[in-house]
Amino acid sequence: MDWDWDFVWQIMPTLIQGVKITILATILGSILAAIVGLGIALGRRSENPLVSRSISWFAEFIRGTPLLVQLYFIFYVLPDIGILLPPLVAGVIGLGLHYGTYTAEVYRAGIDNVPRGQWEAAKACNLTGRHTWTHIILPQAIPPMIPALANYFIAMFKETPLLSAITVLELMNQAKSVANTYYRYIEPMTLVGAFFLVISLCSVVLLRWLEHRYGRIER
Amino acid sequence: MSRLPRTTANDRKSYTQMTQWSGYLGLILQGALVTIELTLMGSVLALIMAFLAGMGRVSRFFVVRAIATAYIEFFRGTSIFVQLFWAYFVLPFAGLSLTPLQAGVLALGLNVGAYAAEVVRGAILSVGREQYEACTALNLGRWQGMRHVILPQALLVMLPTFGNNAIELLKATSVVSLISLADLTFQAQVVRSQTGSTLMPFLSVLIIYFALALIISWGVRTLERRMARGLDGVRI
């Protein structure tokens, strides 16, 4: 096992290209997951049992099956029914849907944590359902959930290497192609690991700060 | 008159197609066996690592605590995918060649073990202080107290989260298909490339994964009920 620094500097630009795509996929996936999660959480509270039941089964199913197979499903099955997606878009949809089912639980807990008195006060002020949500419940429910949401976004970041399986040229895929070209696996693979470790250690610091900033519930 | 031979030809065609489908289904079921095997072996390794590292985190000795923390942070900080590739492609250069199955079990067990170690630590810390004081009052040694008083109570706290961890492990096994281990996901790709059909292989594989996850959560719930038996009125 010999480590070659020259080779490291030679492949660094390619890997940086990959890191950019990895981060882009994480950000887009996080945004989608935040929206999908809210949709699932609200859908499960629907008064229509058909809607709430089918949404919770759908979420349960997505949470119980591997992201990799879901990515394959989106990437290979959807084109057969005429929906042709670029790999990155398919990957972002997969990440967003999968983690949306996790963030839905965070939203649910956050919404349940808003005291009943707030609902009653909204009703007493004669607010409509939509206004109750947008002006009373969500503004109080969302800040305490931010650390938990960030936790899932970090988890999502660590799952982005799966996108390499559907030909997205992110960090892992760049490292693999470099490794296969030069037939040197030690440096690219170790660097990928190091990149992930550094970024997740930094994000742990960010998470601590978020917990400090938003974690406490002030009432 | 001309219709007769055509129908028989169609019959024959649909018959061969049917045997082909059953053959492909057999492939997928073989993959399911590999996935189950991986999940079981990975879970055993994860359980061992979880207790070693989790109890290491609450050790009296700084060195043990530091090693356990480093292990947990490292394996939680990098993704399972990177660890698997590292185990499979880089370790051979260090003179340690692993078969795909060995690399898969090693990466899955160490990765999920790191997550479960935090569960073990949390559960041990969740046991009330009075229990530790009672151990001291009864003159139990540290290990004796852990073995007979703390762990039996902590185990019940850990169990539901262990169930979630086992499902995460089951889902993570799909990654080993990328280092050419013939698990469910791999077989789905084989069927896709041989038939050109996409919906059948992927949908059936998704359903099998979901069924396995349901079995795990059902098993953990049953185990939990059995272990909680006779504990009514106790703290938990």
Coordinates of C-alpha atoms in Angstrom, one line a residue:
Chain A
M1 CA 0.0 0.0 0.0
D2 CA 1.8 3.1 -1.2
W3 CA 0.3 6.6 -1.1
D4 CA 1.2 8.8 -4.0
W5 CA 0.7 12.6 -3.4
D6 CA 1.4 13.5 -7.0
F7 CA -1.4 11.4 -8.1
V8 CA -3.6 13.0 -5.4
W9 CA -3.0 16.5 -6.8
Q10 CA -3.5 15.2 -10.3
I11 CA -7.0 13.8 -9.6
M12 CA -8.1 16.6 -7.2
P13 CA -9.8 18.8 -9.8
T14 CA -11.9 15.9 -11.1
L15 CA -13.0 15.1 -7.5
I16 CA -13.8 18.7 -6.8
Q17 CA -16.1 18.6 -9.8
G18 CA -17.8 15.6 -8.2
V19 CA -18.1 17.4 -4.8
K20 CA -20.0 20.2 -6.5
I21 CA -22.6 17.8 -8.0
T22 CA -22.8 16.0 -4.6
I23 CA -23.6 19.2 -2.8
L24 CA -26.0 20.4 -5.5
A25 CA -27.9 17.1 -5.3
T26 CA -28.0 17.4 -1.5
I27 CA -29.4 20.9 -1.6
L28 CA -32.0 20.2 -4.2
G29 CA -32.9 17.0 -2.5
S30 CA -33.3 18.7 0.8
I31 CA -35.6 21.3 -0.6
L32 CA -37.8 18.7 -2.2
A33 CA -37.7 16.6 1.0
A34 CA -38.8 19.5 3.1
I35 CA -41.8 20.1 0.7
V36 CA -42.7 16.5 0.3
G37 CA -42.5 15.9 4.1
L38 CA -44.8 18.8 4.8
G39 CA -47.2 17.5 2.1
I40 CA -47.2 14.0 3.6
A41 CA -47.6 15.3 7.2
L42 CA -50.6 17.5 6.2
G43 CA -52.1 14.7 4.0
R44 CA -52.0 12.3 6.9
R45 CA -54.0 14.7 9.0
S46 CA -56.7 14.9 6.3
E47 CA -60.2 14.3 7.5
N48 CA -60.9 12.0 4.5
P49 CA -59.8 8.5 5.8
L50 CA -59.1 7.3 2.3
V51 CA -56.6 10.1 1.7
S52 CA -54.9 9.8 5.1
R53 CA -54.8 6.0 5.1
S54 CA -53.3 5.7 1.6
I55 CA -50.8 8.5 2.2
S56 CA -49.5 6.8 5.4
W57 CA -49.3 3.4 3.6
F58 CA -47.4 5.1 0.7
A59 CA -45.0 6.7 3.2
E60 CA -44.6 3.5 5.1
F61 CA -43.8 1.6 1.9
I62 CA -41.1 4.1 0.8
R63 CA -39.5 4.1 4.2
G64 CA -39.4 0.3 4.3
T65 CA -37.6 -0.1 0.9
P66 CA -34.1 0.8 -0.1
L67 CA -33.3 4.1 -1.7
L68 CA -31.1 2.4 -4.3
V69 CA -34.1 0.3 -5.7
Q70 CA -36.3 3.4 -5.7
L71 CA -33.7 5.2 -7.7
Y72 CA -33.6 2.3 -10.2
F73 CA -37.3 2.4 -10.3
I74 CA -37.4 6.1 -11.1
F75 CA -34.5 5.9 -13.6
Y76 CA -35.6 2.7 -15.5
V77 CA -39.4 2.3 -15.1
L78 CA -40.5 5.9 -15.7
P79 CA -39.0 6.2 -19.2
D80 CA -41.1 3.2 -20.2
I81 CA -44.3 5.2 -19.5
G82 CA -42.9 8.1 -21.4
I83 CA -41.3 10.2 -18.6
L84 CA -37.6 10.6 -19.6
L85 CA -35.6 12.3 -16.8
P86 CA -32.0 13.3 -16.7
P87 CA -30.0 11.3 -14.1
L88 CA -29.6 14.2 -11.7
V89 CA -33.3 15.0 -11.8
A90 CA -34.2 11.3 -11.2
G91 CA -31.7 11.2 -8.3
V92 CA -33.0 14.4 -6.7
I93 CA -36.6 13.1 -7.0
G94 CA -35.5 9.8 -5.4
L95 CA -33.7 11.5 -2.5
G96 CA -36.5 14.0 -2.0
L97 CA -39.2 11.4 -1.9
H98 CA -37.3 9.0 0.3
Y99 CA -36.2 11.6 2.9
G100 CA -39.6 13.3 2.6
T101 CA -41.1 10.3 4.4
Y102 CA -38.6 10.8 7.2
T103 CA -39.1 14.6 7.5
A104 CA -42.9 14.0 7.5
E105 CA -42.4 12.4 10.9
V106 CA -40.5 15.4 12.1
Y107 CA -43.3 17.7 10.9
R108 CA -45.8 15.5 12.6
A109 CA -44.0 15.7 15.9
G110 CA -43.5 19.4 15.5
I111 CA -47.2 20.1 14.7
D112 CA -48.3 17.8 17.6
N113 CA -46.1 19.8 19.9
V114 CA -48.1 23.0 19.3
P115 CA -50.3 23.3 22.4
R116 CA -54.1 22.8 21.9
G117 CA -54.7 26.3 23.3
Q118 CA -53.2 27.7 20.1
W119 CA -55.8 25.9 17.9
E120 CA -58.6 27.0 20.2
A121 CA -57.3 30.6 20.1
A122 CA -57.2 30.5 16.3
K123 CA -60.8 29.3 16.3
A124 CA -61.8 31.9 18.8
C125 CA -60.3 34.6 16.6
N126 CA -62.4 33.2 13.7
L127 CA -59.5 32.4 11.5
T128 CA -60.0 30.1 8.5
G129 CA -58.3 26.8 8.3
R130 CA -55.7 28.0 5.9
H131 CA -54.9 31.1 8.0
T132 CA -54.7 29.0 11.2
W133 CA -52.0 26.9 9.5
T134 CA -50.0 29.7 7.9
H135 CA -50.2 32.3 10.7
I136 CA -50.5 30.3 13.9
I137 CA -49.5 26.7 13.7
L138 CA -46.6 26.4 11.2
P139 CA -44.7 29.5 12.5
Q140 CA -44.6 28.0 15.9
A141 CA -44.1 24.4 14.8
I142 CA -41.2 24.9 12.3
P143 CA -38.4 26.5 14.3
P144 CA -38.1 23.7 16.9
M145 CA -37.9 21.1 14.1
I146 CA -35.0 22.7 12.3
P147 CA -32.3 20.7 14.1
A148 CA -34.1 17.4 13.4
L149 CA -34.6 18.3 9.8
A150 CA -30.9 19.3 9.4
N151 CA -30.1 15.9 10.9
Y152 CA -31.9 14.2 8.0
F153 CA -30.4 16.4 5.4
I154 CA -26.9 15.4 6.7
A155 CA -28.1 11.7 6.5
M156 CA -29.2 12.4 2.9
F157 CA -25.8 13.9 2.1
K158 CA -24.2 10.7 3.1
E159 CA -26.5 8.7 0.8
T160 CA -25.8 10.8 -2.3
P161 CA -23.0 8.3 -3.4
L162 CA -26.0 6.0 -4.4
L163 CA -26.7 8.4 -7.3
S164 CA -23.5 7.1 -8.9
A165 CA -25.5 3.9 -9.6
I166 CA -27.8 5.8 -11.9
T167 CA -24.9 7.5 -13.7
V168 CA -24.9 10.8 -12.0
L169 CA -21.4 12.1 -12.1
E170 CA -21.1 13.0 -8.4
L171 CA -18.0 12.5 -6.2
M172 CA -18.2 8.7 -5.9
N173 CA -18.7 8.2 -9.7
Q174 CA -15.8 10.6 -10.5
A175 CA -13.6 8.7 -8.0
K176 CA -14.6 5.3 -9.6
S177 CA -13.9 6.5 -13.1
V178 CA -10.5 7.9 -12.0
A179 CA -9.7 4.6 -10.2
N180 CA -10.7 2.6 -13.2
T181 CA -8.7 4.7 -15.6
Y182 CA -5.4 4.6 -13.7
Y183 CA -6.2 1.3 -11.8
R184 CA -5.3 3.0 -8.5
Y185 CA -8.0 2.6 -5.9
I186 CA -6.3 3.7 -2.7
E187 CA -6.1 7.4 -3.3
P188 CA -9.5 8.1 -4.9
M189 CA -11.5 5.9 -2.5
T190 CA -9.7 7.2 0.6
L191 CA -10.1 10.8 -0.6
V192 CA -13.9 10.3 -1.1
G193 CA -14.0 9.0 2.5
A194 CA -12.0 11.9 3.7
F195 CA -14.3 14.4 1.9
F196 CA -17.3 12.9 3.4
L197 CA -15.8 12.8 6.9
V198 CA -14.7 16.4 6.8
I199 CA -18.0 17.7 5.5
S200 CA -20.0 15.6 8.0
L201 CA -17.8 16.7 10.9
C202 CA -18.4 20.3 9.8
S203 CA -22.1 19.7 9.6
V204 CA -22.1 18.3 13.1
V205 CA -20.8 21.7 14.3
L206 CA -23.5 23.4 12.3
L207 CA -26.0 21.1 13.8
R208 CA -24.9 21.9 17.3
W209 CA -25.3 25.6 16.5
L210 CA -28.8 25.0 15.1
E211 CA -29.8 23.1 18.2
H212 CA -28.5 25.9 20.3
R213 CA -30.3 28.5 18.2
Y214 CA -33.7 26.8 17.5
G215 CA -33.8 23.7 19.6
R216 CA -35.2 25.3 22.7
I217 CA -38.9 25.9 22.8
E218 CA -39.7 29.3 24.3
R219 CA -43.1 29.7 25.6
Chain B
M1 CA -58.5 -23.9 -40.6
S2 CA -55.8 -21.4 -40.6
R3 CA -56.6 -20.2 -37.0
L4 CA -55.7 -23.5 -35.4
P5 CA -51.9 -23.6 -35.8
R6 CA -51.6 -20.0 -34.9
T7 CA -53.3 -20.5 -31.6
T8 CA -51.1 -23.4 -30.7
A9 CA -48.1 -21.4 -31.6
N10 CA -49.3 -18.6 -29.4
D11 CA -50.0 -21.1 -26.6
R12 CA -46.5 -22.5 -26.9
K13 CA -45.1 -19.0 -26.8
S14 CA -47.1 -18.0 -23.8
Y15 CA -46.1 -21.3 -22.1
T16 CA -42.3 -20.6 -22.7
Q17 CA -42.8 -17.1 -21.5
M18 CA -44.5 -18.4 -18.4
T19 CA -41.6 -20.8 -17.6
Q20 CA -39.2 -17.9 -18.3
W21 CA -41.1 -15.7 -15.8
S22 CA -41.0 -18.5 -13.2
G23 CA -37.2 -18.8 -13.9
Y24 CA -36.8 -15.1 -13.3
L25 CA -38.8 -15.2 -10.2
G26 CA -36.5 -18.0 -9.0
L27 CA -33.5 -15.7 -9.6
I28 CA -35.2 -13.0 -7.5
L29 CA -35.9 -15.4 -4.7
Q30 CA -32.3 -16.5 -4.7
G31 CA -31.4 -12.9 -4.4
A32 CA -33.8 -12.6 -1.5
L33 CA -31.9 -15.5 0.3
V34 CA -28.6 -13.6 -0.1
T35 CA -30.2 -10.4 1.2
I36 CA -31.6 -12.3 4.3
E37 CA -28.3 -13.9 4.9
L38 CA -26.5 -10.6 4.7
T39 CA -29.0 -8.9 7.0
L40 CA -28.7 -11.7 9.6
M41 CA -24.9 -11.7 9.6
G42 CA -24.6 -8.0 9.5
S43 CA -27.0 -7.7 12.4
V44 CA -25.0 -10.1 14.5
L45 CA -21.8 -8.1 13.9
A46 CA -23.7 -4.8 14.4
L47 CA -25.0 -6.1 17.7
I48 CA -21.5 -7.1 18.9
M49 CA -20.0 -3.8 17.9
A50 CA -22.9 -1.8 19.4
F51 CA -22.4 -3.3 22.8
L52 CA -18.6 -3.1 22.7
A53 CA -18.6 0.6 21.5
G54 CA -21.7 1.6 23.5
M55 CA -20.3 0.3 26.8
G56 CA -16.9 1.7 25.8
R57 CA -18.5 5.2 25.6
V58 CA -19.5 5.0 29.2
S59 CA -16.2 3.4 30.4
R60 CA -14.1 4.8 33.3
F61 CA -11.0 4.7 31.2
F62 CA -10.2 7.6 28.9
V63 CA -8.5 5.5 26.3
V64 CA -11.5 3.2 25.9
R65 CA -13.8 6.1 25.7
A66 CA -11.6 7.8 23.0
I67 CA -11.4 4.6 20.9
A68 CA -15.2 4.0 21.1
T69 CA -15.9 7.7 20.2
A70 CA -13.5 7.6 17.3
Y71 CA -15.0 4.4 15.9
I72 CA -18.6 5.8 16.2
E73 CA -17.8 9.2 14.7
F74 CA -15.8 7.7 11.9
F75 CA -18.4 5.2 10.8
R76 CA -21.3 7.6 11.2
G77 CA -19.5 10.4 9.5
T78 CA -18.7 8.5 6.2
S79 CA -21.4 6.8 4.2
I80 CA -21.9 3.1 4.1
F81 CA -21.3 3.2 0.4
V82 CA -17.8 4.7 0.8
Q83 CA -17.0 2.2 3.5
L84 CA -18.1 -0.7 1.4
F85 CA -16.0 0.4 -1.6
W86 CA -13.1 1.1 0.7
A87 CA -13.3 -2.4 2.2
Y88 CA -13.7 -4.1 -1.2
F89 CA -11.2 -2.1 -3.3
V90 CA -8.6 -0.6 -1.0
L91 CA -8.1 -3.3 1.7
P92 CA -6.7 -5.8 -1.0
F93 CA -3.8 -3.4 -1.5
A94 CA -3.1 -3.7 2.3
G95 CA -2.9 -7.4 1.8
L96 CA -6.4 -8.2 3.1
S97 CA -8.6 -9.6 0.3
L98 CA -12.2 -10.0 1.1
T99 CA -14.9 -11.7 -0.9
P100 CA -17.9 -9.5 -1.7
L101 CA -19.9 -11.2 1.0
Q102 CA -17.2 -10.6 3.7
A103 CA -16.8 -7.0 2.7
G104 CA -20.6 -6.5 2.7
V105 CA -21.0 -8.0 6.2
L106 CA -18.0 -6.1 7.5
A107 CA -19.1 -2.7 6.2
L108 CA -22.8 -3.2 7.1
G109 CA -22.0 -4.5 10.6
L110 CA -19.5 -1.8 11.4
N111 CA -21.7 1.0 10.0
V112 CA -25.0 0.0 11.7
G113 CA -23.0 -1.0 14.8
A114 CA -21.8 2.6 15.2
Y115 CA -25.4 3.9 15.0
A116 CA -26.6 1.2 17.4
A117 CA -23.8 2.0 19.8
E118 CA -25.3 5.4 20.5
V119 CA -28.6 3.6 21.2
V120 CA -26.8 1.3 23.8
R121 CA -25.1 4.3 25.4
G122 CA -28.4 6.3 25.6
A123 CA -30.2 3.3 27.1
I124 CA -27.6 2.7 29.7
L125 CA -27.6 6.4 30.7
S126 CA -31.4 6.4 30.8
V127 CA -31.4 3.9 33.7
G128 CA -32.0 6.0 36.8
R129 CA -29.3 7.0 39.2
E130 CA -31.0 5.1 42.1
Q131 CA -30.4 1.9 40.3
Y132 CA -26.7 2.5 40.3
E133 CA -26.8 3.6 43.9
A134 CA -28.7 0.3 44.7
C135 CA -25.9 -1.6 43.0
T136 CA -23.4 0.1 45.3
A137 CA -25.6 -0.5 48.3
L138 CA -25.7 -4.2 47.5
N139 CA -21.9 -4.2 47.1
L140 CA -22.1 -5.3 43.4
G141 CA -19.0 -4.8 41.3
R142 CA -19.2 -2.6 38.3
W143 CA -19.5 -5.5 35.9
Q144 CA -21.9 -7.4 38.2
G145 CA -24.2 -4.4 38.5
M146 CA -24.1 -3.8 34.7
R147 CA -24.8 -7.5 34.0
H148 CA -27.6 -8.1 36.5
V149 CA -29.2 -4.7 37.1
I150 CA -28.5 -2.1 34.5
L151 CA -28.5 -4.0 31.2
P152 CA -31.7 -6.0 31.7
Q153 CA -33.5 -2.7 32.2
A154 CA -31.6 -0.9 29.4
L155 CA -32.3 -3.7 26.9
L156 CA -36.0 -3.0 26.9
V157 CA -35.3 0.7 26.1
M158 CA -32.9 -0.3 23.2
L159 CA -35.2 -2.8 21.6
P160 CA -37.5 -0.6 19.5
T161 CA -34.6 1.4 18.1
F162 CA -32.7 -1.7 17.4
G163 CA -35.6 -2.8 15.3
N164 CA -35.4 0.4 13.3
N165 CA -31.6 -0.1 13.0
A166 CA -32.2 -3.6 11.6
I167 CA -34.6 -2.2 9.0
E168 CA -31.9 0.4 8.1
L169 CA -29.4 -2.5 7.7
L170 CA -31.8 -4.4 5.5
K171 CA -32.2 -1.4 3.3
A172 CA -28.5 -0.8 3.2
T173 CA -27.8 -4.4 2.0
S174 CA -29.0 -3.2 -1.5
V175 CA -25.7 -1.4 -1.8
V176 CA -23.7 -4.6 -1.9
S177 CA -25.2 -5.2 -5.4
L178 CA -22.7 -2.6 -6.6
I179 CA -19.8 -4.8 -5.6
S180 CA -21.3 -7.7 -7.6
L181 CA -22.9 -9.6 -4.8
A182 CA -26.0 -11.3 -6.2
D183 CA -28.6 -9.9 -3.7
L184 CA -32.2 -8.9 -4.5
T185 CA -31.2 -5.6 -6.1
F186 CA -28.5 -7.3 -8.2
Q187 CA -31.0 -9.9 -9.5
A188 CA -33.5 -7.3 -10.3
Q189 CA -30.9 -5.7 -12.6
V190 CA -30.1 -9.1 -14.1
V191 CA -33.7 -9.7 -14.9
R192 CA -34.1 -6.2 -16.3
S193 CA -31.1 -6.6 -18.6
Q194 CA -32.3 -10.0 -19.8
T195 CA -35.9 -9.3 -20.4
G196 CA -35.9 -5.6 -21.0
S197 CA -38.9 -5.4 -18.7
T198 CA -38.5 -2.9 -15.9
L199 CA -41.7 -2.7 -13.9
M200 CA -41.8 -6.4 -13.0
P201 CA -38.3 -6.9 -11.5
F202 CA -38.2 -3.6 -9.6
L203 CA -41.7 -3.7 -8.3
S204 CA -41.4 -7.3 -7.1
V205 CA -38.1 -6.5 -5.4
L206 CA -39.6 -3.4 -3.7
I207 CA -42.4 -5.6 -2.4
I208 CA -40.1 -8.2 -1.1
Y209 CA -38.0 -5.6 0.7
F210 CA -41.1 -4.1 2.3
A211 CA -42.3 -7.6 3.3
L212 CA -38.9 -8.3 5.0
A213 CA -39.1 -4.9 6.8
L214 CA -42.6 -5.7 8.0
I215 CA -41.3 -9.1 9.3
I216 CA -38.5 -7.4 11.2
S217 CA -40.7 -4.8 12.9
W218 CA -43.3 -7.5 13.7
G219 CA -40.5 -9.7 15.2
V220 CA -39.1 -6.9 17.3
R221 CA -42.6 -6.0 18.6
T222 CA -43.2 -9.6 19.6
L223 CA -39.8 -9.8 21.3
E224 CA -40.5 -6.6 23.1
R225 CA -43.8 -7.8 24.4
R226 CA -42.2 -11.0 25.6
M227 CA -39.3 -9.2 27.4
A228 CA -41.7 -6.7 29.0
R229 CA -43.7 -9.6 30.5
G230 CA -43.6 -9.5 34.2
L231 CA -42.3 -6.0 34.2
D232 CA -45.7 -4.2 34.7
G233 CA -45.4 -1.6 37.4
V234 CA -41.6 -1.4 37.0
R235 CA -40.3 2.0 35.9
I236 CA -40.5 1.1 32.2

